[in-house]
Short mmCIF file of C-alpha atoms in Angstrom, two decimals:
data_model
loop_
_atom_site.label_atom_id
_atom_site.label_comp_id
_atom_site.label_asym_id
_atom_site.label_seq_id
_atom_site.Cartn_x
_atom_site.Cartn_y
_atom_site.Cartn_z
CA UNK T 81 -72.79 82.58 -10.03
CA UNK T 82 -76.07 81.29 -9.90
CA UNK T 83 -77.33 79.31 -6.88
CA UNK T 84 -77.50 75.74 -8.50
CA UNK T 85 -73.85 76.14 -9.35
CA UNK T 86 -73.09 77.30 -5.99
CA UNK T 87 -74.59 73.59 -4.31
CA UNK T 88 -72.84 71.66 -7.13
CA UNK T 89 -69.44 73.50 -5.58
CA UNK T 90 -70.08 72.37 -2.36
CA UNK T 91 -70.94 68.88 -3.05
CA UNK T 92 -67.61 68.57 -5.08
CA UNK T 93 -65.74 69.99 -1.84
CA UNK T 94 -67.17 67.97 0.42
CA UNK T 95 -66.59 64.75 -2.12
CA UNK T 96 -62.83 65.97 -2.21
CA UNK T 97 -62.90 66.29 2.39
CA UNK T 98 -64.54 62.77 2.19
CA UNK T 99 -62.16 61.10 -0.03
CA UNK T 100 -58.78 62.55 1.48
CA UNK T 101 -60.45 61.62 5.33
CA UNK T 102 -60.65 57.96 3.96
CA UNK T 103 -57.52 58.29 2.45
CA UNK T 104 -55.99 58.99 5.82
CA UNK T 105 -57.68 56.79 7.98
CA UNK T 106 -56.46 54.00 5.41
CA UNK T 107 -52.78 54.51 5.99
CA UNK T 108 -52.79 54.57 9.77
CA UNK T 109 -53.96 50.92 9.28
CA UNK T 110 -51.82 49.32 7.45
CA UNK T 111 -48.21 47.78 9.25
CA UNK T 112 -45.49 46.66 7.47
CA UNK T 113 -44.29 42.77 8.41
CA UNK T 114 -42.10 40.36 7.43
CA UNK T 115 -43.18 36.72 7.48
CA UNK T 116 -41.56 34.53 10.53
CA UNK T 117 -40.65 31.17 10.38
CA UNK T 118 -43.27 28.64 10.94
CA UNK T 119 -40.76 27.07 13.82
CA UNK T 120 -37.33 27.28 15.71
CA UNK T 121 -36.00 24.32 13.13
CA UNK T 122 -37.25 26.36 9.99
CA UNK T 123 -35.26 29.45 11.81
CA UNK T 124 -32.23 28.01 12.03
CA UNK T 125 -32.58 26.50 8.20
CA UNK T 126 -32.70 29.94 6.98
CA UNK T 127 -29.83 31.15 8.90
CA UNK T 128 -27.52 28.20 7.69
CA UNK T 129 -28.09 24.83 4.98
CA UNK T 130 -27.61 21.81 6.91
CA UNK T 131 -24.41 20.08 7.06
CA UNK T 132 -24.54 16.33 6.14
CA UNK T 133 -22.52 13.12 8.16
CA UNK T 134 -19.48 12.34 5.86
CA UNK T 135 -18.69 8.63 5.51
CA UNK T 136 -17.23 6.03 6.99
CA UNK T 137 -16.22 2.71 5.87
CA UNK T 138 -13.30 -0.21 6.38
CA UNK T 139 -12.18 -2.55 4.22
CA UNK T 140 -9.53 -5.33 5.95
CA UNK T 141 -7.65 -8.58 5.09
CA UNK T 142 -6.59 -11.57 7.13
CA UNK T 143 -5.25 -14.26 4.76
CA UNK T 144 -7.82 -14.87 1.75
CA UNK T 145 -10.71 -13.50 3.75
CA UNK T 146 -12.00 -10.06 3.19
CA UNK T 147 -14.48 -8.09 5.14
CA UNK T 148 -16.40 -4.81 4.14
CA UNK T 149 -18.27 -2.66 6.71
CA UNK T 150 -19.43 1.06 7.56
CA UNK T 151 -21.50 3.50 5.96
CA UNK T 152 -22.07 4.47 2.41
CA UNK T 153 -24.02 7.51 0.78
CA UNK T 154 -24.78 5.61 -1.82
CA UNK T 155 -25.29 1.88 -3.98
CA UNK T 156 -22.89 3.18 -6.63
CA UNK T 157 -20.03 3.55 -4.06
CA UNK T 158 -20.58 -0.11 -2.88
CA UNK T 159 -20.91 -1.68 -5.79
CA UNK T 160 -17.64 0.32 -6.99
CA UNK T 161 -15.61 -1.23 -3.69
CA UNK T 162 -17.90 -4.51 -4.15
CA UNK T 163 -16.22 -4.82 -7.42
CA UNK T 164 -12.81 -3.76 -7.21
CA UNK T 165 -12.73 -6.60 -4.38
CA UNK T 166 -13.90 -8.83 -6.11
CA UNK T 167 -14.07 -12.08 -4.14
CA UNK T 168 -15.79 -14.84 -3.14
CA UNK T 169 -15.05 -14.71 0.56
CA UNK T 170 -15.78 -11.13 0.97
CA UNK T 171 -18.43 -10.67 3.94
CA UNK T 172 -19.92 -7.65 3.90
CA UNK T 173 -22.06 -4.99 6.65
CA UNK T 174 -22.36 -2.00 4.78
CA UNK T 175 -26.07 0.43 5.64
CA UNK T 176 -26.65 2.91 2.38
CA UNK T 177 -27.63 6.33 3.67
CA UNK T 178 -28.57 8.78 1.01
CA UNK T 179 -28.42 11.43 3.97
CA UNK T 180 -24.34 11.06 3.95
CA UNK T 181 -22.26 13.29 2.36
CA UNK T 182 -20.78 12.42 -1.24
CA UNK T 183 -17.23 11.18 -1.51
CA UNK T 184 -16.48 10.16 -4.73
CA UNK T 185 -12.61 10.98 -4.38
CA UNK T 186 -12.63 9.01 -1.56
CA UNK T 187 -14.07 5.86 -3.34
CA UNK T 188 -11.68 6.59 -5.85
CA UNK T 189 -8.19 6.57 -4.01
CA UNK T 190 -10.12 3.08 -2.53
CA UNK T 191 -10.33 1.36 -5.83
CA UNK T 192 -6.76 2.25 -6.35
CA UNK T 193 -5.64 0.92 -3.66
CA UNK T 194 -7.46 -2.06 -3.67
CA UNK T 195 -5.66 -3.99 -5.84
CA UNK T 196 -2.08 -3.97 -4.86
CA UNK T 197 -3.16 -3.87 -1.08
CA UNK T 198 -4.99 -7.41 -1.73
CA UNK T 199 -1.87 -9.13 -3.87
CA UNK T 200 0.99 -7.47 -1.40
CA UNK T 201 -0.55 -7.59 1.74
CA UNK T 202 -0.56 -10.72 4.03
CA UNK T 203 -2.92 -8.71 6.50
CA UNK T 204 -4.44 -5.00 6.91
CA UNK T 205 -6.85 -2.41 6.62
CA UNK T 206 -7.88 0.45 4.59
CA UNK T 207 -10.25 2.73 6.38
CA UNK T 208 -11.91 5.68 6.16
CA UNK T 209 -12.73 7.52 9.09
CA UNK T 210 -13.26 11.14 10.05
CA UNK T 211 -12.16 12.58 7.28
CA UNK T 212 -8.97 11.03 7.07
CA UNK T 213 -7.89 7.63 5.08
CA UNK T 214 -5.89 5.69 6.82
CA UNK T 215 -3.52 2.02 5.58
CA UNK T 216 -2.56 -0.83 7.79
CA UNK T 217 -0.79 -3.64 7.32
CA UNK T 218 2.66 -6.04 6.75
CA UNK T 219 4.15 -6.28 3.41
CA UNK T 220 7.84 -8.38 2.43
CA UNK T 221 9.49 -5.12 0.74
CA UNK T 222 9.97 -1.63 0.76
CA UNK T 223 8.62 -1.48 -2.82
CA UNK T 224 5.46 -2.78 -2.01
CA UNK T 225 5.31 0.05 0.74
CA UNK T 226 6.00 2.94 -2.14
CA UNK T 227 3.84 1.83 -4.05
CA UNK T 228 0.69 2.69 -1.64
CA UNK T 229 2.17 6.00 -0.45
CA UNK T 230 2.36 7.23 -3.96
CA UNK T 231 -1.31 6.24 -4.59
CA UNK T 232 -1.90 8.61 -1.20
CA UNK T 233 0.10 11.18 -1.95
CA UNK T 234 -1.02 11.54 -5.51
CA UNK T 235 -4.73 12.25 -3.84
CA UNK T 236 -5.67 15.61 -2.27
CA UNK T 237 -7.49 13.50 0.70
CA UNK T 238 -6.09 13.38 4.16
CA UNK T 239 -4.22 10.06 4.77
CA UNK T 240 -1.67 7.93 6.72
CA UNK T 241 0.31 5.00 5.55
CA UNK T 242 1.28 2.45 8.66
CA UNK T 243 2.50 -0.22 6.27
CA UNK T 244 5.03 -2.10 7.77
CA UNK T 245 8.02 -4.33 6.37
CA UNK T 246 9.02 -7.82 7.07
CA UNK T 247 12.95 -7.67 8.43
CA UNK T 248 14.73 -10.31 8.44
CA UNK T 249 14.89 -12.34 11.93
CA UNK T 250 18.32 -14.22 13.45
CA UNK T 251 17.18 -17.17 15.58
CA UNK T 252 19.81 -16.49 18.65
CA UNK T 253 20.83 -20.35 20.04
CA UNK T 254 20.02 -21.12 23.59
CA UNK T 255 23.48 -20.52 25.50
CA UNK T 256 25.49 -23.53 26.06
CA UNK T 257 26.00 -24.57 29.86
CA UNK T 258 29.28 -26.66 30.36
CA UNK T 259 28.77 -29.77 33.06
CA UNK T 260 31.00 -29.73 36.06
CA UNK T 261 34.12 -32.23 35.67
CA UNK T 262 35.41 -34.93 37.98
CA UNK T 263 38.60 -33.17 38.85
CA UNK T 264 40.51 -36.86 39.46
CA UNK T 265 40.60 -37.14 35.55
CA UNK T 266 43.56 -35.27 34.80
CA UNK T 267 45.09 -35.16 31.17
CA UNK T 268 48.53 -34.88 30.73
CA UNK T 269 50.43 -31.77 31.88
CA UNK T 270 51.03 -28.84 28.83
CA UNK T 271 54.45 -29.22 27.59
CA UNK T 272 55.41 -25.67 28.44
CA UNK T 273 54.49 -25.57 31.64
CA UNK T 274 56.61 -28.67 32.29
CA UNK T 275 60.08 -26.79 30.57
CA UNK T 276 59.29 -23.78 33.10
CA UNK T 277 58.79 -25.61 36.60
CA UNK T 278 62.23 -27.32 35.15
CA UNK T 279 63.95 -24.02 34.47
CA UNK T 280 63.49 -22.64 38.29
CA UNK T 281 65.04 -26.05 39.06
CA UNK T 282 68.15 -25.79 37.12
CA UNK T 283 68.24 -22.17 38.37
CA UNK T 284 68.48 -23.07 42.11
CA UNK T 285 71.09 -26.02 41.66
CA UNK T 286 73.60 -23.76 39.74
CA UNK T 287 72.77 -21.20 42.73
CA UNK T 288 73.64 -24.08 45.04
CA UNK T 289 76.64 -25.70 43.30
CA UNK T 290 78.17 -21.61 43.52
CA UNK T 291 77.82 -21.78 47.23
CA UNK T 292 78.80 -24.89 48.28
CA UNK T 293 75.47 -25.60 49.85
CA UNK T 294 73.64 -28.80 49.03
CA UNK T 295 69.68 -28.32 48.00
CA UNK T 296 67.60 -31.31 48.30
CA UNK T 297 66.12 -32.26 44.54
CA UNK T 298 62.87 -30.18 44.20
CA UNK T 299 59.71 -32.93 44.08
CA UNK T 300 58.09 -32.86 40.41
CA UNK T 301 55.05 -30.68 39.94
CA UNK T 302 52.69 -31.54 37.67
CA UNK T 303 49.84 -29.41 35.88
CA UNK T 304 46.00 -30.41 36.53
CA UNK T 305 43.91 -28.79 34.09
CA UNK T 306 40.25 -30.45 33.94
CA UNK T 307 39.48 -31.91 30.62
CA UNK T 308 36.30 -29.48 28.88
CA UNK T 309 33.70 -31.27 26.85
CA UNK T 310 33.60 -30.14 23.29
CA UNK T 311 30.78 -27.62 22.76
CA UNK T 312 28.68 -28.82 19.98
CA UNK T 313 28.49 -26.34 16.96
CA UNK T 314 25.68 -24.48 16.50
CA UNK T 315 24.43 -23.50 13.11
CA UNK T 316 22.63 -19.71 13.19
CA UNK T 317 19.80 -19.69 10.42
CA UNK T 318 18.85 -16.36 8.98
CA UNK T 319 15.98 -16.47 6.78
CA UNK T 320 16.38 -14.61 3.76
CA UNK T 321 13.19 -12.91 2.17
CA UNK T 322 12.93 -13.77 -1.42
CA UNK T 323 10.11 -13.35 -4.56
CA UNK T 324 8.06 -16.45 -4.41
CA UNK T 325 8.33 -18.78 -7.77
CA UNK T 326 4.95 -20.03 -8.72
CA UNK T 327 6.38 -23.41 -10.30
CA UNK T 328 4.92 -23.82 -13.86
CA UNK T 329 3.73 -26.37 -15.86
CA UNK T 330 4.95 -26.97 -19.42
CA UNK T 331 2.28 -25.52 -21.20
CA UNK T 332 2.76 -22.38 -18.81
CA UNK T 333 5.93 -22.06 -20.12
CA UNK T 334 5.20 -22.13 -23.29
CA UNK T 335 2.20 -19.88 -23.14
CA UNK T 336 4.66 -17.21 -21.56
CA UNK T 337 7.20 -17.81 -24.44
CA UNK T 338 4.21 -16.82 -26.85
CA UNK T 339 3.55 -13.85 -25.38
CA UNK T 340 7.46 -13.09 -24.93
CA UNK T 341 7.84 -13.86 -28.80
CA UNK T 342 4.94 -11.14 -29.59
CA UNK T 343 6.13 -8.32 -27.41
CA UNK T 344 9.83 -9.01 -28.57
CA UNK T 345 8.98 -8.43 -31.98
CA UNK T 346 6.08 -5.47 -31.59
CA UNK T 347 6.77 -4.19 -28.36
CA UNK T 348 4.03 -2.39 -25.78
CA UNK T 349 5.02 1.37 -25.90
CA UNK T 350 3.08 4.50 -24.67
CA UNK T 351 3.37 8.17 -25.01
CA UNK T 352 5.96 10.01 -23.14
CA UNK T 353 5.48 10.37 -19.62
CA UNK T 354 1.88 9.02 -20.10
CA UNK T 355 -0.04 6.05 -19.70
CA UNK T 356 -1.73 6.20 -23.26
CA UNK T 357 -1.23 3.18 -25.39
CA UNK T 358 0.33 4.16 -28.92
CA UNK T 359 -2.04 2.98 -32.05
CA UNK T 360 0.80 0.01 -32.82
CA UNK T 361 0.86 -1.16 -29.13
CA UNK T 362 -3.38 -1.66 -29.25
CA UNK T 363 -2.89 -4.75 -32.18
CA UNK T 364 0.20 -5.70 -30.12
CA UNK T 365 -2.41 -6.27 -27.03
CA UNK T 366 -4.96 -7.99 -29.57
CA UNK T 367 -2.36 -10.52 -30.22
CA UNK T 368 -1.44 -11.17 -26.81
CA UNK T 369 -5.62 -10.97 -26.06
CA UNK T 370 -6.15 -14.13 -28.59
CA UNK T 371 -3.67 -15.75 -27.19
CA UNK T 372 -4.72 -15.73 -23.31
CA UNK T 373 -8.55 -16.38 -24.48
CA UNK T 374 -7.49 -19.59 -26.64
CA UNK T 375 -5.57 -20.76 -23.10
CA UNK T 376 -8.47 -19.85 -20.87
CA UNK T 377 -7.48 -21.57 -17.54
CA UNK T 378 -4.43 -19.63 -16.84
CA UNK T 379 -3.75 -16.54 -14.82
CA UNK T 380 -1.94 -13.74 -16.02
CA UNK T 381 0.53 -10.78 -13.57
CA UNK T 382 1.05 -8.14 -15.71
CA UNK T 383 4.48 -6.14 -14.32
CA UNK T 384 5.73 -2.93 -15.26
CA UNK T 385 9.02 -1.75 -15.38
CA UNK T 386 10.53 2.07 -15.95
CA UNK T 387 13.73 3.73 -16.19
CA UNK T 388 15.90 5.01 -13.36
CA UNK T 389 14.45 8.74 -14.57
CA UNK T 390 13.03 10.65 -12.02
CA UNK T 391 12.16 10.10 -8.56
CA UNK T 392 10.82 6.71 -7.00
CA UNK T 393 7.14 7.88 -6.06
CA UNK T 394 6.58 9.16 -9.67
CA UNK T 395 8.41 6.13 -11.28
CA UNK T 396 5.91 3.37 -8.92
CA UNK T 397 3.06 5.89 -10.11
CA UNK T 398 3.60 5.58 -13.62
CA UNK T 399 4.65 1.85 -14.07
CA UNK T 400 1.09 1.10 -12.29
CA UNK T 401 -1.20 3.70 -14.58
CA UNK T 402 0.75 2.00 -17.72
CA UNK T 403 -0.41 -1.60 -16.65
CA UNK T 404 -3.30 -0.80 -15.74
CA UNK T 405 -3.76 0.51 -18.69
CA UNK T 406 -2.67 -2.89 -20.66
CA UNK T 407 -5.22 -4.44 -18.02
CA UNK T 408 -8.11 -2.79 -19.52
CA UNK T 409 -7.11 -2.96 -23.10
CA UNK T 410 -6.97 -6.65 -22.51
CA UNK T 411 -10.36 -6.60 -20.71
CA UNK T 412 -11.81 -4.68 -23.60
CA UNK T 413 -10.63 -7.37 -25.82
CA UNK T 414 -12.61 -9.85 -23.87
CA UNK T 415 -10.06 -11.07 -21.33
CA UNK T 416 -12.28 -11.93 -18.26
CA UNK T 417 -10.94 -9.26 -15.47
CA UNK T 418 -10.33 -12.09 -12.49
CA UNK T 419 -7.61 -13.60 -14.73
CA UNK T 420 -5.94 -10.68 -14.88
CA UNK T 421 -3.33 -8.73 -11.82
CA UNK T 422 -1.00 -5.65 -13.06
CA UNK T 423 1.55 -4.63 -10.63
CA UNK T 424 3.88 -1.65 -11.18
CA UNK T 425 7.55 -2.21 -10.20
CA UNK T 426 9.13 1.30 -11.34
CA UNK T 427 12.62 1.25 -11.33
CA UNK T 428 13.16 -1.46 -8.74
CA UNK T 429 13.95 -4.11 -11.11
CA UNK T 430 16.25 -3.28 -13.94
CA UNK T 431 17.54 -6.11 -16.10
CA UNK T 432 20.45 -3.68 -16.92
CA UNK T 433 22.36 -0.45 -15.75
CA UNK T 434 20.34 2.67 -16.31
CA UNK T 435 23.49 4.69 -17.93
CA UNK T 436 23.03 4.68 -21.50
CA UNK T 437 19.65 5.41 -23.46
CA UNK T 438 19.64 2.33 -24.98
CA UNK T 439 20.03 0.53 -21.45
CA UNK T 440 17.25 2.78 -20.37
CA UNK T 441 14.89 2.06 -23.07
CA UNK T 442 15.93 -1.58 -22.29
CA UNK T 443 14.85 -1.13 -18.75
CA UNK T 444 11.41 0.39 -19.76
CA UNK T 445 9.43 -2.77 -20.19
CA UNK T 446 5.69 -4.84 -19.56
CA UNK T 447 6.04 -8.44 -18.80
CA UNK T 448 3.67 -11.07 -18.25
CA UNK T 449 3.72 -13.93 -16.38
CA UNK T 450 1.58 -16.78 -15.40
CA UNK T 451 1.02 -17.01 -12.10
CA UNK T 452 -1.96 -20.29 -12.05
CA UNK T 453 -4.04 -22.16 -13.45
#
């Protein structure tokens, strides 16, 4: 090997010592980290997502006034309860916080009950609060009642129902107090006491005349019995709870006998064991639709009626979906809402007995009936 191969060898070594000690030194630099949080808050974000406030709201009647307060996540949901209330004395404190948790189930069960709870309810409250949804409140019959425990217990939301029912109440009289008599008026003495102070006489004289002993003649003794005032009768009222009769006008009437005339000859039927209109019962509702908007002063209730089939919950459940279903046929037909009120009965009124199919089918009705002007 020649020498200028020899120094190009050792520069090539020394290249290789220099670039391995650099290589070294390098590593032993460099530390591994993870990135911390910028703060304590930003710690605990990472360890779990923030859990929202739900909602809380209450909704309550006294007479024709209505009142609306709480909190809402959102302007749909209160212009959703806004709406289904729909009145012109509602007063309302409601704060929108987007920071609330969504509950549109919640609103939903609300706008369901809304409606019966403001034609059936003298007083009460629906509330929501901590989770669970609570009704309050005094209606005239245990129907009415049913009929807002099988809207909650159709829902998957927590919920109580202390509706309570108007009994009937017996006015008890005030007791009767008797004056004190003069005991110097004395009527005349009872007949049979009379004959038995007379017997014990005759007794004692035959006992006499048997042993020849005289017995002076007993004095008279006569009966005092203190005349008693007559008590006064005292008539016991029970007040008996009965359906309120909107008395109607003439034209009333025969609005109602129009719309009786239409359904008796087409009927309103839906599909079986649903609240979907058939395609015959639609121009049935446009009939009775033209007919409301050429009398456009009156108000309409809208009741529906099942069968004795199956149990009352479902019954109360399905009358309501089916007239609320009419309801919003007739809306769609341009039937202004506020004129409008559908109530499901179920099988609490049936105009016959429920056992024959015909009966039944009888007994599975929708009526309407004026109820203003």
């Amino acid at each position: 090997m020649s020498k200028s191969q020899k120094s190009i060898c050792i520069w090539v070594c020394l290249l290789i010592l220099l670039i391995i000690l650099c290589t070294l030194t390098h590593m032993n630099s460099i530390k591994l980290s993870s990135p911390e949080p910028a703060n304590v808050a930003d710690a605990q974000a990472v360890i779990a997502p923030t859990q929202k406030e739900p909602i809380d709201f209450t909704i309550s009647k006294e007479g024709d006034k209505l009142a609306l307060s709480g909190n809402l996540s959102s302007q749909t949901s209160l212009d959703k309860l806004v709406t289904a209330l729909g009145s012109s004395e509602l007063s309302k404190e409601v704060k929108v916080n987007t920071e609330l948790a969504d509950a549109n189930e919640v609103i939903k069960v609300t706008e369901e009950l809304i409606q019966p709870f403001m034609s059936r309810y003298s007083e009460g409250s629906i509330r929501y609060h901590d989770g669970q949804l609570t009704v309050d409140g005094i209606v005239e019959n245990r129907a009415d009642k049913n009929l807002i425990s099988g809207i909650l217990a159709s829902s998957t939301i927590s919920s109580i129902d202390n509706t309570k029912v108007i009994k009937a109440v017996i006015e008890v009289p005030q007791p009767v107090i008797v004056p004190e008599v003069n005991n110097s008026v004395v009527p005349e003495v009872n007949t049979t006491v009379v004959t038995a102070v007379e017997a014990v006489e005759t007794t004692k004289v035959v006992e006499a005349v048997e042993s020849n002993i005289t017995i002076p003649e007993a004095p008279k003794v006569e009966a005092k019995i203190p005349e008693v005032p007559e008590v006064p009768k005292v008539e016991v009222k029970i007040p008996v709870v009965e359906e309120v009769t909107t008395a109607q006008s003439e034209e009333s009437k025969q609005i109602e006998a129009k719309i009786k005339e239409v359904i008796n000859l087409e009927n309103i039927n839906f599909e079986l064991d649903k609240s979907n209109l058939t395609t015959e019962s639609l121009v049935t509702i446009g009939k009775i639709a033209t007919i409301l908007k050429e009398n456009s002063s009156v108000k309409v209730e809208i009741g529906g009626h099942t069968d004795s089939s199956g149990n009352d919950t479902y019954n109360l459940n399905l009358s309501q979906s089916r007239v609320d279903s009419v309801k919003a046929e007739l809306v769609n037909q341009g039937v202004e809402k506020e004129r409008l009120t559908s109530i499901g009965y179920g099988e609490t009124r049936p105009l016959v007995s429920n056992d024959t199919e015909e009966n039944r089918r009888i007994n599975r009705r929708v009526e309407f009936k004026i109820i203003g002007e």
